[in-house]
Coordinates of N, CA and C and ligand atoms in Angstrom, one line a residue:
X1 N 0.9 -1.2 0.0 CA 0.0 0.0 0.0 C 0.9 1.2 0.0
X2 N 0.7 2.1 -1.0 CA 1.5 3.3 -1.1 C 1.0 4.4 -0.1
X3 N 1.9 5.0 0.6 CA 1.5 6.1 1.4 C 1.0 7.3 0.6
X4 N 0.2 8.1 1.2 CA -0.3 9.3 0.5 C 0.8 10.2 0.1
X5 N 0.7 10.9 -1.0 CA 1.6 11.9 -1.4 C 1.6 13.1 -0.5
X6 N 2.6 13.8 -0.4 CA 2.7 15.0 0.4 C 1.7 16.1 -0.1
X7 N 0.9 16.6 0.9 CA -0.1 17.7 0.5 C 0.6 18.9 -0.2
X8 N 1.9 19.2 0.2 CA 2.6 20.3 -0.4 C 2.9 20.0 -1.8
X9 N 3.2 18.8 -2.2 CA 3.5 18.4 -3.5 C 2.2 18.6 -4.4
X10 N 1.1 18.1 -3.8 CA -0.2 18.2 -4.6 C -0.5 19.7 -4.7
X11 N -0.3 20.5 -3.7 CA -0.6 21.9 -3.9 C 0.2 22.6 -5.0
X12 N 1.5 22.2 -5.0 CA 2.4 22.8 -6.1 C 1.9 22.3 -7.5
X13 N 1.4 21.1 -7.6 CA 0.9 20.5 -8.8 C -0.3 21.3 -9.3
X14 N -1.2 21.6 -8.3 CA -2.4 22.4 -8.7 C -2.0 23.8 -9.1
X15 N -1.1 24.4 -8.4 CA -0.7 25.8 -8.7 C 0.0 25.8 -10.1
X16 N 0.8 24.7 -10.4 CA 1.4 24.7 -11.7 C 0.4 24.6 -12.8
X17 N -0.6 23.8 -12.6 CA -1.7 23.8 -13.6 C -2.2 25.2 -13.9
X18 N -2.5 25.9 -12.9 CA -3.0 27.3 -13.0 C -2.0 28.2 -13.7
X19 N -0.8 28.2 -13.2 CA 0.3 29.0 -13.8 C 0.4 28.8 -15.3
X20 N 0.4 27.5 -15.7 CA 0.6 27.2 -17.1 C -0.5 27.7 -18.0
X21 N -1.7 27.7 -17.4 CA -2.8 28.3 -18.2 C -2.7 29.8 -18.2
X22 N -2.4 30.4 -17.1 CA -2.4 31.8 -16.9 C -1.3 32.4 -17.8
X23 N -0.2 31.7 -18.0 CA 0.9 32.2 -18.8 C 0.9 31.7 -20.2
X24 N -0.2 31.1 -20.6 CA -0.3 30.8 -22.1 C 0.4 29.6 -22.6
X25 N 0.8 28.7 -21.6 CA 1.5 27.4 -22.1 C 0.4 26.4 -22.3
X26 N -0.5 26.2 -21.4 CA -1.7 25.3 -21.5 C -2.9 26.1 -21.8
X27 N -3.9 25.4 -22.4 CA -5.2 26.1 -22.6 C -6.3 25.1 -22.0
X28 N -7.2 24.8 -22.8 CA -8.2 23.7 -22.3 C -7.6 22.4 -22.3
X29 N -6.4 22.2 -22.9 CA -5.7 20.9 -23.1 C -4.3 21.0 -22.5
X30 N -3.7 19.8 -22.5 CA -2.4 19.7 -21.9 C -2.4 19.3 -20.5
X31 N -1.2 18.8 -20.0 CA -1.2 18.4 -18.6 C 0.2 18.4 -18.0
X32 N 0.2 18.4 -16.7 CA 1.5 18.4 -16.0 C 1.4 17.2 -14.9
X33 N 2.5 16.5 -14.8 CA 2.5 15.4 -13.8 C 3.7 15.6 -12.9
X34 N 3.7 14.9 -11.7 CA 4.8 14.9 -10.8 C 5.0 13.5 -10.3
X35 N 6.2 13.1 -10.2 CA 6.5 11.7 -9.6 C 6.0 11.7 -8.1
X36 N 5.4 10.6 -7.7 CA 4.9 10.5 -6.3 C 6.2 10.5 -5.4
X37 N 6.1 11.3 -4.3 CA 7.2 11.5 -3.5 C 7.4 10.3 -2.5
X38 N 6.5 9.4 -2.4 CA 6.7 8.2 -1.5 C 6.8 6.9 -2.4
X39 N 6.5 7.0 -3.7 CA 6.6 5.8 -4.5 C 7.0 6.2 -5.9
X40 N 8.3 6.0 -6.3 CA 8.8 6.4 -7.6 C 8.2 5.7 -8.8
X41 N 7.4 4.6 -8.5 CA 6.8 3.9 -9.6 C 5.4 4.5 -9.9
X42 N 5.1 5.6 -9.2 CA 3.8 6.2 -9.5 C 4.0 7.7 -9.7
X43 N 3.0 8.3 -10.4 CA 3.0 9.7 -10.5 C 1.6 10.3 -10.3
X44 N 1.6 11.6 -10.1 CA 0.3 12.3 -9.8 C 0.0 13.2 -11.0
X45 N -1.3 13.2 -11.3 CA -1.7 14.0 -12.5 C -3.2 14.3 -12.3
X46 N -3.7 15.4 -12.9 CA -5.2 15.7 -12.7 C -6.0 14.6 -13.4
X47 N -7.2 14.4 -13.0 CA -8.1 13.6 -13.8 C -8.4 14.4 -15.1
X48 N -9.0 13.7 -16.0 CA -9.2 14.3 -17.4 C -10.1 15.5 -17.3
X49 N -9.5 16.7 -17.4 CA -10.2 17.9 -17.2 C -9.4 19.1 -17.7
X50 N -10.0 20.3 -17.8 CA -9.2 21.5 -18.2 C -8.3 21.9 -17.1
X51 N -7.0 22.1 -17.4 CA -6.0 22.4 -16.3 C -6.3 23.6 -15.5
X52 N -7.0 24.6 -16.1 CA -7.3 25.8 -15.4 C -8.3 25.6 -14.3
X53 N -9.0 24.5 -14.3 CA -10.0 24.3 -13.2 C -9.6 23.2 -12.2
X54 N -8.4 22.8 -12.3 CA -7.9 21.7 -11.4 C -7.8 22.2 -9.9
X55 N -8.3 21.3 -9.0 CA -8.1 21.6 -7.6 C -7.5 20.3 -7.0
X56 N -7.1 20.4 -5.7 CA -6.4 19.2 -5.1 C -7.2 18.0 -5.1
X57 N -8.5 18.1 -5.1 CA -9.4 17.0 -5.1 C -9.4 16.2 -6.5
X58 N -8.9 16.9 -7.5 CA -8.9 16.3 -8.8 C -7.7 15.5 -9.2
X59 N -6.7 15.5 -8.2 CA -5.4 14.8 -8.5 C -5.6 13.3 -8.3
X60 N -5.2 12.5 -9.3 CA -5.2 11.0 -9.2 C -3.8 10.5 -9.3
X61 N -3.7 9.2 -8.9 CA -2.4 8.5 -9.0 C -2.4 7.5 -10.2
X62 N -1.2 7.4 -10.8 CA -1.1 6.6 -12.0 C 0.2 5.8 -11.9
X63 N 0.3 4.5 -12.4 CA 1.5 3.8 -12.3 C 2.3 3.9 -13.7
X64 N 3.4 3.3 -13.8 CA 4.2 3.5 -15.0 C 3.8 2.6 -16.2
X65 N 2.7 1.9 -16.0 CA 2.0 1.2 -17.1 C 0.8 2.1 -17.6
X66 N 0.6 3.2 -16.9 CA -0.5 4.1 -17.3 C -1.8 3.7 -16.7
X67 N -1.8 2.8 -15.7 CA -3.0 2.4 -15.0 C -3.3 3.4 -13.9
X68 N -4.6 3.8 -13.8 CA -5.0 4.8 -12.8 C -5.5 4.1 -11.5
X69 N -5.1 4.7 -10.4 CA -5.6 4.2 -9.1 C -6.4 5.3 -8.4
X70 N -7.7 5.2 -8.5 CA -8.6 6.2 -7.9 C -9.8 5.5 -7.3
X71 N -10.0 5.8 -6.0 CA -11.1 5.1 -5.3 C -12.4 5.4 -6.0
X72 N -12.5 6.6 -6.6 CA -13.8 6.9 -7.2 C -13.9 6.5 -8.7
X73 N -12.9 5.8 -9.2 CA -12.9 5.3 -10.5 C -12.8 6.3 -11.6
X74 N -12.2 7.5 -11.3 CA -12.1 8.5 -12.3 C -10.9 8.2 -13.2
X75 N -11.0 8.8 -14.4 CA -10.0 8.6 -15.4 C -9.1 9.8 -15.6
X76 N -7.9 9.5 -16.1 CA -7.1 10.7 -16.4 C -6.9 10.7 -17.9
X77 N -6.0 11.6 -18.4 CA -5.9 11.9 -19.8 C -5.5 10.6 -20.7
X78 N -6.0 10.6 -21.9 CA -5.7 9.5 -22.8 C -4.2 9.5 -23.0
X79 N -3.5 10.7 -23.0 CA -2.1 10.8 -23.3 C -1.2 10.6 -22.1
X80 N -1.8 10.0 -21.0 CA -1.0 9.7 -19.8 C 0.3 8.9 -20.1
X81 N 0.3 8.2 -21.3 CA 1.5 7.4 -21.6 C 2.7 8.2 -21.9
X82 N 2.5 9.5 -22.3 CA 3.7 10.4 -22.4 C 4.4 10.4 -21.1
X83 N 3.7 10.6 -20.0 CA 4.3 10.7 -18.6 C 4.8 9.3 -18.2
X84 N 4.0 8.3 -18.3 CA 4.4 7.0 -17.7 C 5.7 6.5 -18.4
X85 N 5.8 6.6 -19.7 CA 7.0 6.0 -20.3 C 8.2 6.9 -20.1
X86 N 8.1 8.2 -20.0 CA 9.3 9.0 -19.7 C 9.7 8.8 -18.3
X87 N 8.8 8.7 -17.3 CA 9.1 8.5 -15.9 C 9.9 7.1 -15.8
X88 N 9.5 6.2 -16.6 CA 10.0 4.8 -16.6 C 11.5 4.8 -16.9
X89 N 11.9 5.6 -18.0 CA 13.3 5.5 -18.5 C 14.1 6.7 -18.0
X90 N 13.6 7.7 -17.4 CA 14.4 8.8 -16.9 C 14.2 9.0 -15.4
X91 N 14.9 8.2 -14.6 CA 14.7 8.2 -13.1 C 14.9 9.5 -12.5
X92 N 15.8 10.4 -13.1 CA 16.0 11.7 -12.5 C 14.9 12.7 -12.8
X93 N 14.0 12.4 -13.7 CA 12.9 13.3 -14.0 C 11.8 13.2 -13.0
X94 N 11.4 14.3 -12.4 CA 10.4 14.3 -11.4 C 9.1 15.0 -11.8
X95 N 9.1 15.7 -12.9 CA 7.9 16.4 -13.4 C 8.0 16.6 -14.9
X96 N 6.8 16.4 -15.5 CA 6.7 16.4 -17.0 C 5.5 17.3 -17.4
X97 N 5.6 18.1 -18.4 CA 4.5 18.9 -19.0 C 4.4 18.5 -20.5
X98 N 3.1 18.2 -20.8 CA 2.8 18.1 -22.3 C 1.9 19.2 -22.6
X99 N 2.3 20.1 -23.6 CA 1.4 21.2 -24.0 C 1.4 21.3 -25.5
X100 N 0.4 22.1 -26.0 CA 0.3 22.4 -27.4 C 0.7 23.9 -27.6
X101 N 1.6 24.4 -26.7 CA 1.9 25.8 -26.7 C 2.2 26.3 -28.1
X102 N 1.5 27.3 -28.6 CA 1.4 27.6 -30.0 C 2.6 28.0 -30.8
X103 N 3.5 28.8 -30.1 CA 4.7 29.3 -30.9 C 5.6 28.2 -31.2
X104 N 5.5 27.1 -30.5 CA 6.5 26.0 -30.7 C 6.1 25.1 -31.9
X105 N 4.8 25.1 -32.2 CA 4.3 24.2 -33.3 C 5.1 24.3 -34.6
X106 N 5.3 25.6 -35.1 CA 6.0 25.7 -36.4 C 7.4 25.0 -36.5
X107 N 8.0 24.8 -35.3 CA 9.4 24.2 -35.3 C 9.3 22.7 -35.4
X108 N 8.1 22.1 -35.2 CA 7.9 20.7 -35.4 C 7.5 20.3 -36.8
X109 N 7.1 21.3 -37.6 CA 6.6 21.0 -39.0 C 7.4 21.5 -40.1
X110 N 8.5 22.2 -39.8 CA 9.4 22.8 -40.8 C 10.8 22.3 -40.6
X111 N 11.7 22.6 -41.5 CA 13.1 22.3 -41.2 C 13.7 23.1 -40.2
X112 N 13.1 24.2 -39.7 CA 13.7 25.1 -38.7 C 13.7 24.3 -37.4
X113 N 14.9 24.3 -36.8 CA 15.1 23.6 -35.5 C 15.0 24.6 -34.4
X114 N 14.3 24.2 -33.3 CA 14.3 25.0 -32.1 C 15.6 24.9 -31.4
X115 N 16.2 26.1 -31.2 CA 17.6 26.2 -30.6 C 17.6 27.4 -29.6
X116 N 18.5 27.3 -28.6 CA 18.4 28.4 -27.6 C 18.9 29.8 -28.2
X117 N 18.0 30.7 -28.1 CA 18.3 32.0 -28.7 C 18.7 33.0 -27.6
X118 N 18.4 32.7 -26.4 CA 18.9 33.6 -25.3 C 19.1 32.8 -24.0
X119 N 19.7 33.4 -23.0 CA 20.2 32.7 -21.9 C 19.1 32.0 -21.0
X120 N 17.9 32.5 -21.1 CA 16.8 31.9 -20.4 C 16.4 30.5 -20.8
X121 N 16.8 30.2 -22.1 CA 16.4 28.9 -22.6 C 17.6 28.0 -23.0
X122 N 18.7 28.2 -22.2 CA 19.9 27.3 -22.3 C 19.5 25.8 -22.2
X123 N 18.5 25.5 -21.4 CA 18.1 24.1 -21.1 C 17.7 23.4 -22.4
X124 N 17.5 24.2 -23.5 CA 17.1 23.5 -24.8 C 18.3 22.7 -25.3
X125 N 19.5 23.1 -24.9 CA 20.7 22.3 -25.3 C 21.0 22.6 -26.8
X126 N 21.8 21.8 -27.4 CA 22.3 22.1 -28.7 C 21.2 22.1 -29.7
X127 N 20.3 21.1 -29.6 CA 19.1 21.1 -30.5 C 18.0 20.2 -29.9
X128 N 16.8 20.5 -30.3 CA 15.6 19.9 -29.7 C 15.1 18.8 -30.7
X129 N 15.0 17.5 -30.2 CA 14.5 16.5 -31.1 C 13.1 16.7 -31.5
X130 N 12.7 16.1 -32.6 CA 11.3 16.2 -33.1 C 10.8 14.7 -33.2
X131 N 9.7 14.4 -32.6 CA 9.2 13.1 -32.6 C 8.2 13.0 -33.8
X132 N 8.4 11.9 -34.6 CA 7.6 11.7 -35.8 C 6.7 10.5 -35.5
X133 N 5.4 10.7 -35.3 CA 4.5 9.7 -34.8 C 4.3 8.7 -35.9
X134 N 4.4 9.1 -37.2 CA 4.2 8.1 -38.3 C 5.1 6.9 -38.3
X135 N 6.3 7.1 -37.7 CA 7.2 5.9 -37.7 C 6.6 4.8 -36.8
X136 N 5.7 5.1 -35.9 CA 5.2 4.1 -35.0 C 3.7 3.8 -35.3
X137 N 3.0 4.9 -35.6 CA 1.5 4.8 -35.7 C 1.0 4.8 -37.1
X138 N 1.9 4.9 -38.1 CA 1.4 4.9 -39.5 C 0.9 6.3 -39.9
X139 N 0.3 6.2 -41.1 CA -0.1 7.5 -41.8 C -1.4 8.1 -41.3
X140 N -2.2 7.4 -40.6 CA -3.6 7.8 -40.3 C -4.0 7.9 -38.8
X141 N -3.0 8.1 -38.0 CA -3.3 8.2 -36.5 C -4.0 9.5 -36.2
X142 N -4.6 9.6 -35.0 CA -5.2 10.8 -34.6 C -4.2 11.7 -33.9
X143 N -2.9 11.4 -34.0 CA -1.8 12.2 -33.5 C -1.5 12.1 -32.0
X144 N -2.4 11.4 -31.3 CA -2.3 11.4 -29.8 C -1.4 10.2 -29.4
X145 N -0.7 10.4 -28.3 CA 0.1 9.4 -27.6 C -0.8 8.6 -26.7
X146 N -1.5 7.6 -27.4 CA -2.6 7.0 -26.7 C -2.4 5.6 -26.2
X147 N -1.1 5.1 -26.3 CA -0.8 3.8 -25.8 C 0.7 3.7 -25.4
X148 N 1.1 2.6 -24.7 CA 2.4 2.5 -24.2 C 3.5 2.5 -25.3
X149 N 3.2 1.9 -26.5 CA 4.1 1.8 -27.6 C 4.5 3.2 -28.1
X150 N 3.5 4.1 -28.2 CA 3.7 5.4 -28.6 C 4.4 6.2 -27.6
X151 N 4.1 6.0 -26.3 CA 4.8 6.7 -25.2 C 6.3 6.3 -25.2
X152 N 6.5 5.0 -25.4 CA 7.9 4.5 -25.5 C 8.7 5.1 -26.6
X153 N 8.0 5.2 -27.8 CA 8.7 5.8 -29.0 C 9.0 7.3 -28.7
X154 N 8.1 8.0 -28.1 CA 8.3 9.4 -27.8 C 9.5 9.5 -26.8
X155 N 9.5 8.7 -25.8 CA 10.6 8.7 -24.8 C 11.9 8.4 -25.4
X156 N 11.9 7.5 -26.4 CA 13.2 7.2 -27.2 C 13.6 8.5 -28.0
X157 N 12.7 9.2 -28.6 CA 13.0 10.4 -29.3 C 13.6 11.5 -28.4
X158 N 13.0 11.6 -27.2 CA 13.4 12.6 -26.2 C 14.8 12.2 -25.8
X159 N 15.1 11.0 -25.6 CA 16.5 10.6 -25.2 C 16.8 11.3 -23.9
X160 N 18.0 11.9 -23.8 CA 18.4 12.6 -22.6 C 18.1 14.1 -22.6
X161 N 17.3 14.5 -23.6 CA 17.0 16.0 -23.7 C 16.0 16.4 -22.7
X162 N 15.9 17.7 -22.6 CA 14.9 18.3 -21.7 C 13.6 18.6 -22.4
X163 N 13.6 18.7 -23.7 CA 12.4 19.1 -24.5 C 12.4 18.2 -25.7
X164 N 11.2 17.8 -26.1 CA 11.0 17.2 -27.5 C 9.8 17.8 -28.1
X165 N 9.8 18.0 -29.4 CA 8.6 18.4 -30.1 C 7.9 17.2 -30.7
X166 N 6.6 17.3 -30.7 CA 5.7 16.3 -31.4 C 5.2 17.0 -32.7
X167 N 5.6 16.4 -33.8 CA 5.3 17.0 -35.1 C 3.8 17.2 -35.2
X168 N 3.3 18.4 -35.5 CA 1.9 18.7 -35.8 C 1.0 18.5 -34.6
X169 N 1.6 18.7 -33.4 CA 0.9 18.4 -32.1 C 1.3 19.3 -31.0
X170 N 2.5 19.3 -30.6 CA 2.9 20.1 -29.4 C 4.3 19.7 -28.9
X171 N 4.5 19.7 -27.6 CA 5.8 19.4 -27.1 C 5.7 18.8 -25.7
X172 N 6.8 18.2 -25.3 CA 6.9 17.6 -24.0 C 8.2 18.2 -23.3
X173 N 8.1 18.6 -22.1 CA 9.2 19.2 -21.3 C 9.4 18.4 -20.0
X174 N 10.6 18.1 -19.6 CA 10.8 17.4 -18.4 C 11.8 18.2 -17.5
X175 N 11.7 17.9 -16.2 CA 12.5 18.6 -15.2 C 12.6 17.8 -13.9
X176 N 13.5 18.3 -13.1 CA 13.8 17.6 -11.8 C 12.9 18.1 -10.7
X177 N 12.0 19.1 -11.0 CA 11.1 19.6 -10.0 C 9.9 20.2 -10.8
X178 N 8.8 20.4 -10.1 CA 7.7 21.2 -10.7 C 8.1 22.6 -11.1
X179 N 8.8 23.2 -10.2 CA 9.3 24.6 -10.5 C 10.2 24.7 -11.7
X180 N 11.1 23.7 -11.8 CA 12.0 23.7 -13.0 C 11.2 23.4 -14.3
X181 N 10.3 22.4 -14.3 CA 9.6 22.1 -15.5 C 8.7 23.2 -16.0
X182 N 8.1 23.9 -15.0 CA 7.2 25.0 -15.4 C 8.1 26.1 -16.0
X183 N 9.2 26.4 -15.4 CA 10.2 27.4 -16.0 C 10.5 27.0 -17.4
X184 N 10.9 25.7 -17.6 CA 11.3 25.3 -18.9 C 10.1 25.3 -19.9
X185 N 8.9 25.0 -19.5 CA 7.8 25.1 -20.5 C 7.5 26.5 -20.9
X186 N 7.6 27.4 -19.9 CA 7.4 28.8 -20.2 C 8.4 29.4 -21.2
X187 N 9.7 29.0 -20.9 CA 10.7 29.6 -21.8 C 10.9 28.8 -23.1
X188 N 10.4 27.6 -23.2 CA 10.3 27.0 -24.5 C 9.4 27.7 -25.4
X189 N 8.2 28.1 -24.9 CA 7.3 28.9 -25.7 C 7.9 30.3 -26.0
X190 N 8.5 30.9 -25.0 CA 9.1 32.2 -25.2 C 10.2 32.1 -26.3
X191 N 11.1 31.1 -26.2 CA 12.2 31.0 -27.1 C 11.7 30.8 -28.6
X192 N 10.6 30.0 -28.7 CA 10.0 29.8 -30.0 C 9.5 31.1 -30.6
X193 N 8.8 31.9 -29.8 CA 8.3 33.2 -30.3 C 9.5 34.1 -30.7
X194 N 10.5 34.2 -29.9 CA 11.6 35.1 -30.2 C 12.4 34.6 -31.4
X195 N 12.5 33.2 -31.5 CA 13.3 32.7 -32.6 C 12.6 33.0 -33.9
X196 N 11.3 32.8 -33.9 CA 10.5 33.1 -35.2 C 10.7 34.6 -35.6
X197 N 10.6 35.5 -34.6 CA 10.8 36.9 -34.9 C 12.2 37.2 -35.4
X198 N 13.2 36.6 -34.8 CA 14.6 36.8 -35.2 C 14.8 36.2 -36.6
X199 N 14.2 35.1 -36.9 CA 14.4 34.5 -38.2 C 13.9 35.4 -39.3
X200 N 12.9 36.2 -39.0 CA 12.4 37.2 -40.0 C 13.4 38.3 -40.2
X201 N 14.2 38.6 -39.3 CA 15.2 39.7 -39.4 C 16.5 39.3 -40.1
X202 N 16.9 38.1 -39.9 CA 18.2 37.7 -40.5 C 18.7 36.4 -39.8
X203 N 20.0 36.2 -40.1 CA 20.6 35.0 -39.6 C 20.8 35.1 -38.0
X204 N 20.6 34.0 -37.3 CA 20.6 34.1 -35.9 C 21.9 33.6 -35.3
X205 N 22.5 34.3 -34.3 CA 23.6 33.8 -33.6 C 23.0 33.1 -32.3
X206 N 23.0 31.8 -32.3 CA 22.4 31.0 -31.2 C 23.5 30.9 -30.1
X207 N 23.0 30.6 -28.9 CA 24.0 30.2 -27.8 C 24.8 29.0 -28.3
X208 N 26.1 29.0 -27.9 CA 26.9 27.8 -28.2 C 26.5 26.8 -27.2
X209 N 26.8 25.5 -27.4 CA 26.5 24.4 -26.4 C 27.0 24.7 -25.0
X210 N 28.2 25.3 -25.0 CA 28.8 25.6 -23.7 C 28.0 26.8 -23.0
X211 N 27.7 27.8 -23.8 CA 26.9 28.9 -23.2 C 25.5 28.4 -22.7
X212 N 24.9 27.5 -23.5 CA 23.6 27.0 -23.2 C 23.7 26.2 -21.8
X213 N 24.7 25.4 -21.7 CA 24.8 24.6 -20.5 C 25.1 25.5 -19.2
X214 N 26.0 26.5 -19.4 CA 26.3 27.3 -18.3 C 25.1 28.2 -17.9
X215 N 24.4 28.7 -18.9 CA 23.2 29.5 -18.6 C 22.1 28.7 -17.9
X216 N 21.9 27.5 -18.3 CA 20.9 26.6 -17.7 C 21.2 26.4 -16.3
X217 N 22.5 26.1 -16.0 CA 22.9 25.9 -14.6 C 22.7 27.1 -13.7
X218 N 23.0 28.3 -14.3 CA 22.8 29.6 -13.6 C 21.3 29.7 -13.3
X219 N 20.4 29.5 -14.3 CA 19.0 29.7 -14.1 C 18.4 28.8 -13.0
X220 N 18.9 27.6 -12.9 CA 18.4 26.6 -12.0 C 18.5 27.1 -10.5
X221 N 19.4 28.0 -10.3 CA 19.6 28.6 -8.9 C 18.4 29.5 -8.6
X222 N 17.8 30.1 -9.6 CA 16.8 31.2 -9.4 C 15.4 30.8 -9.8
X223 N 15.1 29.5 -9.7 CA 13.8 29.0 -10.2 C 12.6 29.6 -9.3
X224 N 12.9 29.9 -8.1 CA 11.9 30.3 -7.2 C 11.4 31.8 -7.5
X225 N 12.3 32.5 -8.1 CA 11.9 33.9 -8.3 C 10.7 34.1 -9.3
X226 N 10.8 33.5 -10.5 CA 9.7 33.6 -11.4 C 8.5 32.8 -10.9
X227 N 8.7 31.7 -10.2 CA 7.7 30.8 -9.6 C 6.8 31.7 -8.7
X228 N 7.4 32.5 -7.9 CA 6.6 33.3 -6.9 C 5.7 34.3 -7.6
X229 N 6.3 34.9 -8.7 CA 5.5 35.9 -9.5 C 4.4 35.2 -10.2
X230 N 4.7 34.1 -10.9 CA 3.6 33.4 -11.6 C 2.5 32.9 -10.7
X231 N 3.0 32.5 -9.5 CA 2.0 32.0 -8.5 C 1.0 33.1 -8.1
X232 N 1.6 34.3 -7.9 CA 0.7 35.4 -7.5 C -0.2 35.8 -8.6
X233 N 0.4 35.8 -9.8 CA -0.5 36.2 -11.0 C -1.6 35.2 -11.2
X234 N -1.4 34.0 -10.8 CA -2.5 32.9 -11.0 C -3.4 32.7 -9.8
X235 N -3.2 33.6 -8.8 CA -3.9 33.4 -7.5 C -5.4 33.4 -7.7
X236 N -5.9 34.2 -8.6 CA -7.4 34.3 -8.9 C -8.0 33.0 -9.3
X237 N -7.1 32.1 -9.8 CA -7.7 30.9 -10.4 C -8.0 29.8 -9.3
X238 N -7.5 30.0 -8.1 CA -7.8 29.1 -7.0 C -8.8 29.6 -6.1
X239 N -9.3 30.8 -6.4 CA -10.3 31.4 -5.4 C -11.7 30.9 -5.8
Ligands
MN1 MN1 -1.7 16.5 -26.8

């Protein structure tokens, strides 16, 4: 029998749902999960619902096969396999966001690769992988990561990266804490917007791999600063 997850972890997960909607990363769709703090073989995620309306009562537990454990028999998202299969192969990952954040979409469907354009997005690394669902699901899928095989294929594409794009769909971002993954999802969207603008002006000088890594380490020290601002800005959503 698994012990209950810490209430503070659940609170942060709820707040993260609200922040991500309030900051334009999630809309009526998308989800964030966090690994269970008492059982690494499970994770916490909202039941299948709009993230902007999530409260602590809506959080359910899921195992790494994508099976939901809920006394009330509630279901979570069809795309829970994004989370289960990444948690399975990336033991250091504690939190995962799947979004359709709009500025990122063009980079999954063109030859233009998402790369770090400024120091806030050094976590993108040298380049961001793009997952091609047709290699696993064929030519006529509904584009959703709706089973374990697709989740595993996506986790393979992600490899050791922090971000992967899903062609014609969205992206997935991973981190070692809720605060870090929210930061990364926010600045993935921001980087995509800035990169598109810069591409219209001319050739871009991206961060070098060394600059990207050093900037990412620097930013990890200050995750609480934007988190507190975003939390306050989203306060109205939990009232
Ligand atoms: Mn999706």
